[in-house]
PDB file of C-alpha atoms and ligand atoms in Angstrom:
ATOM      1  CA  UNK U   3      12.932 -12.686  -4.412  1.00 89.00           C
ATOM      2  CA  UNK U   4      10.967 -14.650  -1.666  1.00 95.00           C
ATOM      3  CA  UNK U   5       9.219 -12.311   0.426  1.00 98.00           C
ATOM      4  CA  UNK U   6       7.844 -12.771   4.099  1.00 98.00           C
ATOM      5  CA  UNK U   7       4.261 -12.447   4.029  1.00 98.00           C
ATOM      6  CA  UNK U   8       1.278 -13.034   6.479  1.00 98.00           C
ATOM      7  CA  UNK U   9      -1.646 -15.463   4.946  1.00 98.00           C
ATOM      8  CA  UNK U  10      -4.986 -16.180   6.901  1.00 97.00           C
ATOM      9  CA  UNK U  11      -8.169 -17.242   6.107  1.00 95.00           C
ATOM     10  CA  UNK U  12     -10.323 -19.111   3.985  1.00 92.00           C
ATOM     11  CA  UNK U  13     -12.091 -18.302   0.946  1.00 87.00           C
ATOM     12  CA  UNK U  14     -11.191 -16.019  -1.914  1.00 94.00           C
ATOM     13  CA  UNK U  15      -7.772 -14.347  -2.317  1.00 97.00           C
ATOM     14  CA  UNK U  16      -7.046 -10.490  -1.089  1.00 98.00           C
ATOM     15  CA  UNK U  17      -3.644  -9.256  -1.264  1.00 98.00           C
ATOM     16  CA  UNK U  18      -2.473  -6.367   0.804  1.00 98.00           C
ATOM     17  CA  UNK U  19       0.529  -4.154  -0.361  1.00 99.00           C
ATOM     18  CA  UNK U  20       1.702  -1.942   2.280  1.00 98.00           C
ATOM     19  CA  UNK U  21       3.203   1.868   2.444  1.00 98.00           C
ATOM     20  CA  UNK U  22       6.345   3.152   2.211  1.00 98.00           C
ATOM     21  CA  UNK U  23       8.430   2.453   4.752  1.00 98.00           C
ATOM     22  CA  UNK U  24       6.585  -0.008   6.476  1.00 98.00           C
ATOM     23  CA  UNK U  25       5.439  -3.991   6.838  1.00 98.00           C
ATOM     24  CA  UNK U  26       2.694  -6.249   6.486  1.00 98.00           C
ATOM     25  CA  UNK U  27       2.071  -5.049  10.242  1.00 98.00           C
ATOM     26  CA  UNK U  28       0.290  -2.015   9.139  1.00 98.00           C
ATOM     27  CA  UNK U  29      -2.708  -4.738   8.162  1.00 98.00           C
ATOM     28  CA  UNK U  30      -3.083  -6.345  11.609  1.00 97.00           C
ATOM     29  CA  UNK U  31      -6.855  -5.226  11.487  1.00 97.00           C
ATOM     30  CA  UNK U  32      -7.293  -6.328   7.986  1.00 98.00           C
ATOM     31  CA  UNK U  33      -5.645  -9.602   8.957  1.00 98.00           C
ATOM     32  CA  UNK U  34      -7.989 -10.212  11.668  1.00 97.00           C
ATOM     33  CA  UNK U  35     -11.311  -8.527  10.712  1.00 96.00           C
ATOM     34  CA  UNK U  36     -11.490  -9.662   7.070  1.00 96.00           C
ATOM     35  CA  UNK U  37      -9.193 -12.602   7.392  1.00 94.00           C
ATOM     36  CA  UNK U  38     -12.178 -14.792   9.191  1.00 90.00           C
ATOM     37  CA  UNK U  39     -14.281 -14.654   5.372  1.00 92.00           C
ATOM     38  CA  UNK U  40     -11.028 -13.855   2.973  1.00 97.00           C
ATOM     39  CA  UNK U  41      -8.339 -15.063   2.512  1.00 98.00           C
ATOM     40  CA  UNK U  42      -5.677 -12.096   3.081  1.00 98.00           C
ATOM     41  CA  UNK U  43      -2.384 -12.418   1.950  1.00 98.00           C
ATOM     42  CA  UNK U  44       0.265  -9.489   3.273  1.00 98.00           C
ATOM     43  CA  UNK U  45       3.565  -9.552   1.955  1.00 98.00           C
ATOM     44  CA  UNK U  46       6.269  -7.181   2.873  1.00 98.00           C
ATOM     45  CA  UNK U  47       7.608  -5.854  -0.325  1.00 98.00           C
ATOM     46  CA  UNK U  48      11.208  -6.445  -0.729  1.00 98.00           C
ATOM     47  CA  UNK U  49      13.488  -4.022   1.368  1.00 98.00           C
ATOM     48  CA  UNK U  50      11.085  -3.976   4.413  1.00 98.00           C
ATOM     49  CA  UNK U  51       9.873  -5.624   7.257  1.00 98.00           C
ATOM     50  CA  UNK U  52      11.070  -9.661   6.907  1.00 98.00           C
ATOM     51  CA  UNK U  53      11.942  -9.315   3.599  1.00 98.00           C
ATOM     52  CA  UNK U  54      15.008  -9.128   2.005  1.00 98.00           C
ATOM     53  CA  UNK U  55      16.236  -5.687   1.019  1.00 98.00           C
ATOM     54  CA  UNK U  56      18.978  -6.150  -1.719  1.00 97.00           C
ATOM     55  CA  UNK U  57      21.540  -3.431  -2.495  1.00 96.00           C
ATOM     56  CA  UNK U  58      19.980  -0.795  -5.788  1.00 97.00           C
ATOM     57  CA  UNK U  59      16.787   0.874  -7.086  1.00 98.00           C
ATOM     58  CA  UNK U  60      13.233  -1.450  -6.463  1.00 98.00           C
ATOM     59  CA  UNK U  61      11.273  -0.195  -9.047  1.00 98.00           C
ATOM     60  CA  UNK U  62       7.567  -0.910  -8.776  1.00 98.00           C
ATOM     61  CA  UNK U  63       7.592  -3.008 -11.741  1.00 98.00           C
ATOM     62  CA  UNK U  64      10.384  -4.945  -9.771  1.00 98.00           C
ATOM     63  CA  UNK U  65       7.985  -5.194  -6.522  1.00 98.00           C
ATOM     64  CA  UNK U  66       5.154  -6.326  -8.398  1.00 98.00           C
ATOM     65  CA  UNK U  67       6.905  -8.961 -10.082  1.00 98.00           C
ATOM     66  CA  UNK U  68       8.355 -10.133  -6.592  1.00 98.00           C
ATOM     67  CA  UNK U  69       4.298 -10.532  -5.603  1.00 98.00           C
ATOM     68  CA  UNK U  70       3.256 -12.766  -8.721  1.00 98.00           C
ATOM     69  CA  UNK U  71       6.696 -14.688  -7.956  1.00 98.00           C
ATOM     70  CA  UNK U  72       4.784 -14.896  -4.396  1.00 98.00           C
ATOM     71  CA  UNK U  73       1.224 -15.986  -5.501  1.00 98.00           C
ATOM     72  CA  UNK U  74       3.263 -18.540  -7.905  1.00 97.00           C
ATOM     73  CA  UNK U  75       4.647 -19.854  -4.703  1.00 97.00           C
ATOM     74  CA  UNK U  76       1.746 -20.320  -3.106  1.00 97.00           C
ATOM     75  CA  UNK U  77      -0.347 -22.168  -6.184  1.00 97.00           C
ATOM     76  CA  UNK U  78      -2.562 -19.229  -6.734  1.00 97.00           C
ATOM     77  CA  UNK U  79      -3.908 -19.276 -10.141  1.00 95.00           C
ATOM     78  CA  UNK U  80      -7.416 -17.297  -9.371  1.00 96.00           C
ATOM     79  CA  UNK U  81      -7.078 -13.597 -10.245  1.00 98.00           C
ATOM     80  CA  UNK U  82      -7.261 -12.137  -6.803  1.00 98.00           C
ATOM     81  CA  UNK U  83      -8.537  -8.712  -5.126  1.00 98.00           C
ATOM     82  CA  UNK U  84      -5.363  -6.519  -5.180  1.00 98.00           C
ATOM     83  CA  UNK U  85      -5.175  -3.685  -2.600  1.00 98.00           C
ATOM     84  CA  UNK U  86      -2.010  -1.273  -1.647  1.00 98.00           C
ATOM     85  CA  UNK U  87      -1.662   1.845   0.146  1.00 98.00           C
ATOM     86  CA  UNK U  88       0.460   4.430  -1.158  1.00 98.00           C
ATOM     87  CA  UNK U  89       3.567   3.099  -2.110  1.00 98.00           C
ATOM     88  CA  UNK U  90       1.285  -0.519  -2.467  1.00 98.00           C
ATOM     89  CA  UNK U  91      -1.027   1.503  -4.514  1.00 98.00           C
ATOM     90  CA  UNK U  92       2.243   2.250  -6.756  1.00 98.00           C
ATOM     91  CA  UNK U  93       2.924  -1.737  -7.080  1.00 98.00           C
ATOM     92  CA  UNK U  94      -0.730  -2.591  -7.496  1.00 98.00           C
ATOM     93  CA  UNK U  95      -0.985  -0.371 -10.409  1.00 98.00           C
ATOM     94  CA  UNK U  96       1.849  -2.021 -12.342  1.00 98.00           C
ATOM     95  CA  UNK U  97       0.776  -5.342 -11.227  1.00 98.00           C
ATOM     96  CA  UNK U  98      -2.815  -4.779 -13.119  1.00 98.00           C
ATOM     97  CA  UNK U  99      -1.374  -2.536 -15.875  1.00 97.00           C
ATOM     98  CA  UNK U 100       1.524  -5.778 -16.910  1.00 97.00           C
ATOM     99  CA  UNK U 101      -0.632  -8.928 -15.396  1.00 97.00           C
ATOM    100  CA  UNK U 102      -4.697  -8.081 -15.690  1.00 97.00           C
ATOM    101  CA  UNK U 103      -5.318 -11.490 -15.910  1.00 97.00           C
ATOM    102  CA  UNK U 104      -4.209 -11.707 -12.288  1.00 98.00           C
ATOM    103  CA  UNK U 105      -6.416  -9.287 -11.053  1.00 98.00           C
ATOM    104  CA  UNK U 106     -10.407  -9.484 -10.207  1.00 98.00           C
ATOM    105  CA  UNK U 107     -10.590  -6.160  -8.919  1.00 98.00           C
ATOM    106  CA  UNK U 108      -8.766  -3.660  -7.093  1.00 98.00           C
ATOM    107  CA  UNK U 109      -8.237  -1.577  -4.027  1.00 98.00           C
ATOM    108  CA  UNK U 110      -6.408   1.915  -4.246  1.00 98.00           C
ATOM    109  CA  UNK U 111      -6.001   3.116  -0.977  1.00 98.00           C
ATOM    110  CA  UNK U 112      -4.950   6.476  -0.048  1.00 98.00           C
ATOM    111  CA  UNK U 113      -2.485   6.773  -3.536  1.00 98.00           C
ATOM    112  CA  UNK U 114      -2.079   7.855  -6.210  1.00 98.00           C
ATOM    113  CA  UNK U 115      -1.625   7.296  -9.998  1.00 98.00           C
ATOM    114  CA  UNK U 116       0.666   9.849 -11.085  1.00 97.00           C
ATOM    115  CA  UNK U 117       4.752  10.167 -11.352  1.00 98.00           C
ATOM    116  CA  UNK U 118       6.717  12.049  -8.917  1.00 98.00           C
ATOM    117  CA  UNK U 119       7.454  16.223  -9.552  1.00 97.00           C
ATOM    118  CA  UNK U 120      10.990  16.575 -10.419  1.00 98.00           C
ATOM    119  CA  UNK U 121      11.220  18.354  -7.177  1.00 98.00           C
ATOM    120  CA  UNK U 122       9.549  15.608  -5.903  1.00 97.00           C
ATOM    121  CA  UNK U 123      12.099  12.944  -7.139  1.00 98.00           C
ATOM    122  CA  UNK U 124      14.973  15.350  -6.265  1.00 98.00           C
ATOM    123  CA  UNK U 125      13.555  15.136  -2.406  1.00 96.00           C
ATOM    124  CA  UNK U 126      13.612  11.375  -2.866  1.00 97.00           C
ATOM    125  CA  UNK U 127      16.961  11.074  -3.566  1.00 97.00           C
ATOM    126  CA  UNK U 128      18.013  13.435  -0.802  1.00 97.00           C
ATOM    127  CA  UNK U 129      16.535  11.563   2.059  1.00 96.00           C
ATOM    128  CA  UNK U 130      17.884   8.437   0.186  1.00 97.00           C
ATOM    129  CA  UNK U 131      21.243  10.135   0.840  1.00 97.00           C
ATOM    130  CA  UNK U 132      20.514  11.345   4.365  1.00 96.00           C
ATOM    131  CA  UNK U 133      18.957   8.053   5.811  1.00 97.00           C
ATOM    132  CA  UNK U 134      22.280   6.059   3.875  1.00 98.00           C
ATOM    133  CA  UNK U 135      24.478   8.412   5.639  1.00 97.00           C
ATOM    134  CA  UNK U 136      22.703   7.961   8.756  1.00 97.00           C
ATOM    135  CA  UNK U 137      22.679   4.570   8.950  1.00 97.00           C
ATOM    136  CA  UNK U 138      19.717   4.544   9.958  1.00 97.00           C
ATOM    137  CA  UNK U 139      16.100   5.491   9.042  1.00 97.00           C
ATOM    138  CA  UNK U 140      15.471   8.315  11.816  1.00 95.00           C
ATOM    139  CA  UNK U 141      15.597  11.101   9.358  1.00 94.00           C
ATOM    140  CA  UNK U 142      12.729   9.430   6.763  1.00 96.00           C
ATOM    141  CA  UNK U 143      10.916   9.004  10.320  1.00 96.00           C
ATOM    142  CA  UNK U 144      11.299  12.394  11.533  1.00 93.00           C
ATOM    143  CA  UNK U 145      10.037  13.441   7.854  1.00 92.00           C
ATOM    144  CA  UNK U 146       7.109  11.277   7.367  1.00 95.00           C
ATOM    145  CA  UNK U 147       5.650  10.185  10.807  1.00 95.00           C
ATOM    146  CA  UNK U 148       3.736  13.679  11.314  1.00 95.00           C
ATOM    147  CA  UNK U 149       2.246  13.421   7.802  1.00 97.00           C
ATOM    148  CA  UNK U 150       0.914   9.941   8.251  1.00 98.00           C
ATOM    149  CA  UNK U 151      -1.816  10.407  10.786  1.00 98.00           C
ATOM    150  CA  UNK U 152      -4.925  12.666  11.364  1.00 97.00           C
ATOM    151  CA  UNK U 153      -4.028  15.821  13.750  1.00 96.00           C
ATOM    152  CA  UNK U 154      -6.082  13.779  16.495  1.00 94.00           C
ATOM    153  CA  UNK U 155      -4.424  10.410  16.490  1.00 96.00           C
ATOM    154  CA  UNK U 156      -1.358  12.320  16.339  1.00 96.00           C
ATOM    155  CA  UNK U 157      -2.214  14.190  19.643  1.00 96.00           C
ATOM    156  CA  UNK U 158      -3.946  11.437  21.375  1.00 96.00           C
ATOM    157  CA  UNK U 159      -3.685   8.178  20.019  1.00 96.00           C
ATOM    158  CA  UNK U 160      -0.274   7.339  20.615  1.00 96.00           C
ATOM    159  CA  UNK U 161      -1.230   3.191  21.365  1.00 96.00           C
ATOM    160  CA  UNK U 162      -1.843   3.562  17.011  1.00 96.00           C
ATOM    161  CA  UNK U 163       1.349   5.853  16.194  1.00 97.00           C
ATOM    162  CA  UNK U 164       4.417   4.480  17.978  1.00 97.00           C
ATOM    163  CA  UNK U 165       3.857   0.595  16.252  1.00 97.00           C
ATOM    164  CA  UNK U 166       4.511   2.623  13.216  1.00 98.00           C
ATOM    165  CA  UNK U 167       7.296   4.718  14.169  1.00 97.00           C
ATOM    166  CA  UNK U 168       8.893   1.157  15.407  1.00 98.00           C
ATOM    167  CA  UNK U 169       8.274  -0.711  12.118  1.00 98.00           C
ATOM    168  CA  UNK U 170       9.610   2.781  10.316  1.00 98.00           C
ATOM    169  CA  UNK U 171      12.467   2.464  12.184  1.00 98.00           C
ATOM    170  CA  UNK U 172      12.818  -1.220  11.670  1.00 98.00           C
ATOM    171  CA  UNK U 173      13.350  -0.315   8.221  1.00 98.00           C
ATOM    172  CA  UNK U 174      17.293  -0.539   6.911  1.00 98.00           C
ATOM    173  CA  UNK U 175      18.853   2.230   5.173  1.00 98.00           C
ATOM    174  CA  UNK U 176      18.886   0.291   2.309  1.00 98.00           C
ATOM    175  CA  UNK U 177      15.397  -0.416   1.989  1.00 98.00           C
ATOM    176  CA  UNK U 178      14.756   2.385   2.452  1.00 98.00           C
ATOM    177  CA  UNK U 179      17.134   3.664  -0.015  1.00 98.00           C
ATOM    178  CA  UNK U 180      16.085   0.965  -2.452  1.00 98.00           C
ATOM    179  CA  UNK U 181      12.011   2.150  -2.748  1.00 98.00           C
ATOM    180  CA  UNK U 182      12.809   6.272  -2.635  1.00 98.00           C
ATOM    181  CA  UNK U 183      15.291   5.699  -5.649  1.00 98.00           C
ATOM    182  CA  UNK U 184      12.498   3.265  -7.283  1.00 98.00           C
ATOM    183  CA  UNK U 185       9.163   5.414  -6.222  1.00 98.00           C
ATOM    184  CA  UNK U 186      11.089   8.367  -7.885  1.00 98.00           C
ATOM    185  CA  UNK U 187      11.493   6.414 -11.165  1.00 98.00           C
ATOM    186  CA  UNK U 188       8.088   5.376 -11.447  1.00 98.00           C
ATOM    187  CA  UNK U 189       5.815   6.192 -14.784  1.00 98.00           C
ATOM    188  CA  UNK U 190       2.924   8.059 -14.890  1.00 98.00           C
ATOM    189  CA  UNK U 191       0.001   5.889 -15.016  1.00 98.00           C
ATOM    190  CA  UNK U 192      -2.990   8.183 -15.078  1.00 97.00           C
ATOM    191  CA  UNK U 193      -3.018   7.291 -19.097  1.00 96.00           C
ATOM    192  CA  UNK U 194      -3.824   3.352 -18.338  1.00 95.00           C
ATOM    193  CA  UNK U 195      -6.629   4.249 -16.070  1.00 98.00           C
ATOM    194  CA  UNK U 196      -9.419   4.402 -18.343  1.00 97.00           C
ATOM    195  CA  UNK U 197      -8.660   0.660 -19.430  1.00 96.00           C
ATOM    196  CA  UNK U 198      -8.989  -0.288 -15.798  1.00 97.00           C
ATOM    197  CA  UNK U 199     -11.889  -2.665 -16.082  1.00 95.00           C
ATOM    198  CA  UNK U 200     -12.330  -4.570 -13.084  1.00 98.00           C
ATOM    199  CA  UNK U 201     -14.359  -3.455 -10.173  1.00 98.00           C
ATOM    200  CA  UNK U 202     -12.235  -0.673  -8.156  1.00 98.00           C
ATOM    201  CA  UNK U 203     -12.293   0.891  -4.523  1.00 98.00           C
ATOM    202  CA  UNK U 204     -10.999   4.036  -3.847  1.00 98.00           C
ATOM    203  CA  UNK U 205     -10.407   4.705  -0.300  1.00 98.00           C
ATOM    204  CA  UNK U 206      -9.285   7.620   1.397  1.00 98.00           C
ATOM    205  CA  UNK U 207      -8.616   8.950   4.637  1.00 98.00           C
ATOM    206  CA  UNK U 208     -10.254  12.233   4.817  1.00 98.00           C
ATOM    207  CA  UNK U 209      -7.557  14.185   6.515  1.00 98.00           C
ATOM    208  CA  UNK U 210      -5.086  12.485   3.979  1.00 98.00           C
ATOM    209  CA  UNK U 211      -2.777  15.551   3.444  1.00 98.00           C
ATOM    210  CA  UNK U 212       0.038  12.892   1.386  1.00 97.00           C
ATOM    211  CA  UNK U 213      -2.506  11.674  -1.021  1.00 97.00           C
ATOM    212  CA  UNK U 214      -5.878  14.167  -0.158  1.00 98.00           C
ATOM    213  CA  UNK U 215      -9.602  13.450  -1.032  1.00 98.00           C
ATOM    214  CA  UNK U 216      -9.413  15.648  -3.813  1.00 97.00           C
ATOM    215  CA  UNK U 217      -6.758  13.217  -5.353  1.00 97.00           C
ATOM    216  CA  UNK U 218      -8.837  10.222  -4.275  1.00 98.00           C
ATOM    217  CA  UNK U 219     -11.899  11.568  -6.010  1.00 98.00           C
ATOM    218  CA  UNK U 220      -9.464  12.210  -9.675  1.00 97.00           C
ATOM    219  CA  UNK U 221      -8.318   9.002  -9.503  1.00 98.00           C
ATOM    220  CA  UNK U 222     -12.141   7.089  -9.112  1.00 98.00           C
ATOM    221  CA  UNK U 223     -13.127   9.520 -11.747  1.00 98.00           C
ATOM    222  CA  UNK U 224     -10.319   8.271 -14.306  1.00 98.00           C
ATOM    223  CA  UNK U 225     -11.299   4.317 -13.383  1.00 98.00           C
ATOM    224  CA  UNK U 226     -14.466   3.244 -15.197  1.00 96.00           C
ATOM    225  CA  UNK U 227     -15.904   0.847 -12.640  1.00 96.00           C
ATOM    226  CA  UNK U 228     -14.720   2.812  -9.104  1.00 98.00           C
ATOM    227  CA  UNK U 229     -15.993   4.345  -6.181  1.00 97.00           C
ATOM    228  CA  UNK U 230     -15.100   6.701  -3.979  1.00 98.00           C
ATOM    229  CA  UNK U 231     -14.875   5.838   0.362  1.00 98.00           C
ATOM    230  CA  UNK U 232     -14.055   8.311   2.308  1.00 98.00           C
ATOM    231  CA  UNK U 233     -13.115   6.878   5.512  1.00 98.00           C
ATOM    232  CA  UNK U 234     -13.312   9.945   8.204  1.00 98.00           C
ATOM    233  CA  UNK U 235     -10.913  10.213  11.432  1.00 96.00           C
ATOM    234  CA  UNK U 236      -8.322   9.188   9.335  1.00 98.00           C
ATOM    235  CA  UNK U 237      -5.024  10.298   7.534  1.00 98.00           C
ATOM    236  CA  UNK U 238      -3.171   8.671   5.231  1.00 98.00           C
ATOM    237  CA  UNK U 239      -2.897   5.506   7.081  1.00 98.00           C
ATOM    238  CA  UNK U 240      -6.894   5.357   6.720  1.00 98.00           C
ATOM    239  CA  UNK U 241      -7.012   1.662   7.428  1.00 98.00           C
ATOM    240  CA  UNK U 242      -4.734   1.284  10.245  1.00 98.00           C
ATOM    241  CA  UNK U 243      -6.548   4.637  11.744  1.00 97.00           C
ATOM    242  CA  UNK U 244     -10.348   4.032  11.221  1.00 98.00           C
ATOM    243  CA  UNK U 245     -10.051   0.149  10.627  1.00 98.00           C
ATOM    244  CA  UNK U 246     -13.566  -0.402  11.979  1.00 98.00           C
ATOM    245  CA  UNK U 247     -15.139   2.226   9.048  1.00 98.00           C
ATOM    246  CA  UNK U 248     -12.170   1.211   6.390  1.00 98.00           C
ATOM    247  CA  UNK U 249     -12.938  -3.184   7.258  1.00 98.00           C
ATOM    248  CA  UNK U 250     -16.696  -2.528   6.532  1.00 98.00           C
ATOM    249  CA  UNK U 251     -16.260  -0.651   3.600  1.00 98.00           C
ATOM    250  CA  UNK U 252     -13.622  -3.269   2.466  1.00 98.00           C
ATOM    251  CA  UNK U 253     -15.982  -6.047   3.401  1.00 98.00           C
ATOM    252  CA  UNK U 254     -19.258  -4.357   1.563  1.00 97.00           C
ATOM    253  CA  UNK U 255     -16.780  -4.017  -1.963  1.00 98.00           C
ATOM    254  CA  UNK U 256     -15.830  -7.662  -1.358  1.00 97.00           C
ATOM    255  CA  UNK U 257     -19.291  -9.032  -0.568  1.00 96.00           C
ATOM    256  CA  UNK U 258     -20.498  -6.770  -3.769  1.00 96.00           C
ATOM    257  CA  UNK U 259     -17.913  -8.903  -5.942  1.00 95.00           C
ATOM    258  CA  UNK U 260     -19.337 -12.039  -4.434  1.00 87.00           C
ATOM    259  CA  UNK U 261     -22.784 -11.176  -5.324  1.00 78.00           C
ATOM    260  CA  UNK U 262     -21.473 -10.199  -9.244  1.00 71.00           C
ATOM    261  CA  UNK U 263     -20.237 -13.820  -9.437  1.00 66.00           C
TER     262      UNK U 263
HETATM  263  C1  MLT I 327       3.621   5.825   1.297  1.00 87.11           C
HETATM  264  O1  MLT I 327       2.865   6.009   2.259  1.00 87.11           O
HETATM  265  O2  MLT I 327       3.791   4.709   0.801  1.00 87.11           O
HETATM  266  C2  MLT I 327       4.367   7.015   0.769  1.00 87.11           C
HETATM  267  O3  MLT I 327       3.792   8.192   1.245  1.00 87.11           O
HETATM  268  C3  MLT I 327       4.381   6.996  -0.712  1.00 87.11           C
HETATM  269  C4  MLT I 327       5.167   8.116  -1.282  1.00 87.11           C
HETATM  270  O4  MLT I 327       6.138   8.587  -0.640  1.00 87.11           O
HETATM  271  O5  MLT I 327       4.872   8.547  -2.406  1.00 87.11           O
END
């Protein structure tokens, strides 16, 4: 699967794996404000944005595999930083758990490491059903938009919601289809994060109600080499939301794995 994917900068490799259901365009501040020291590579997994979004289940094992097939592509033999949000958090876990020799250290943003609920999964699959019938991703939107943001970028910041709710939208049925069925298959990987062993962020946004602090703070506990950022004014699109907290936090981990070299 060739993926479309944004690449600027010099320097080191840092690959950014976006949420569910959105684009590399969630990283426009990352792109920009780390992208003039690192090099920042931001794919959009397979069934969103640019990329192709096949017909069946895209399990995370399938997405990561579609990002090595990427850095293959683009002669990258260095392990790299990996970071993902969410769903990208998902996909960066199963990259590092399959391929650790790809991976110099990691950045778990606003996720988590756990499987789905079986009433979780079962919710998947119904809005899988709803947004095929649809033919069109309005009622994933409808569900998720209010969930993604702090109360006060909700209320007044709509210059940082409505890009969103247009790349959400963006999104095809199938896609969208595609990750639900393959998020709700996912394993449980809380067991593989004591052998974690590269240097780890975990970043949060502190009015996260999808993934909250509290999760945040298990999941640094569980990795041997992590800390905890708690990025405030944020949600669970911490990045996008507070990018001038969330880029100098990113930049201090990087710089820290510069100085370890
Ligand atoms: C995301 O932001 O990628 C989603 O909230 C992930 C999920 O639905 O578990």
């Amino acid at each position: 699967m060739h993926l479309a994917y944004a690449d600027v900068g010099p320097g080191p490799a840092v690959v950014l794996l976006h949420g569910f259901p959105l684009s590399k365009a969630m990283w426009q501040e990352q792109l920009s404000g780390i992208g003039s020291t690192y090099r920042v590579i931001a794919p959009d997994l397979r069934g969103h944005g640019e990329s192709p979004a096949p017909e069946g289940v895209y399990t995370m094992d399938e997405m990561a595999d579609d990002v090595i097939e990427l850095l293959e592509t683009l002669h990258i033999t260095e392990p790299i930083v990996l970071g993902g949000l969410s769903m990208g958090g998902y996909v960066a876990l199963s990259l590092v758990a399959r391929h650790p020799r790809r991976v110099r250290a990691l950045m778990l943003m606003d996720t988590r490491a756990g499987a789905d609920t079986p009433d979780a999964a079962q919710g998947r699959e119904a809005t899988a059903r709803a947004v095929l019938e649809a033919d069109k991703a309005t009622p994933v939107v409808n569900a998720m938009l209010p969930k993604l943001f702090s109360k006060l970028t909700l209320e007044k910041r709509p210059e940082r919601v409505e890009p969103m709710r247009t790349v959400m939208e963006q999104t095809t049925p199938r896609g969208i289809a595609g990750a639900l069925r393959g998020m709700a298959k996912r394993p449980d990987r809380r067991a593989d994060l004591a052998g974690i062993s590269v240097p780890t962020l975990v970043l949060v946004g502190e009015e996260d109600v999808i993934t909250p602090p509290a999760e945040a703070k298990a999941l640094a506990d569980a990795i041997p080499n992590a800390r905890l950022e708690v990025v405030p004014h944020a949600g669970h699109m911490a990045p996008y939301e507070n990018p001038a907290v969330a880029n100098a936090v990113i930049l201090r981990f990087l710089k820290s794995l510069e100085d370890r070299r």
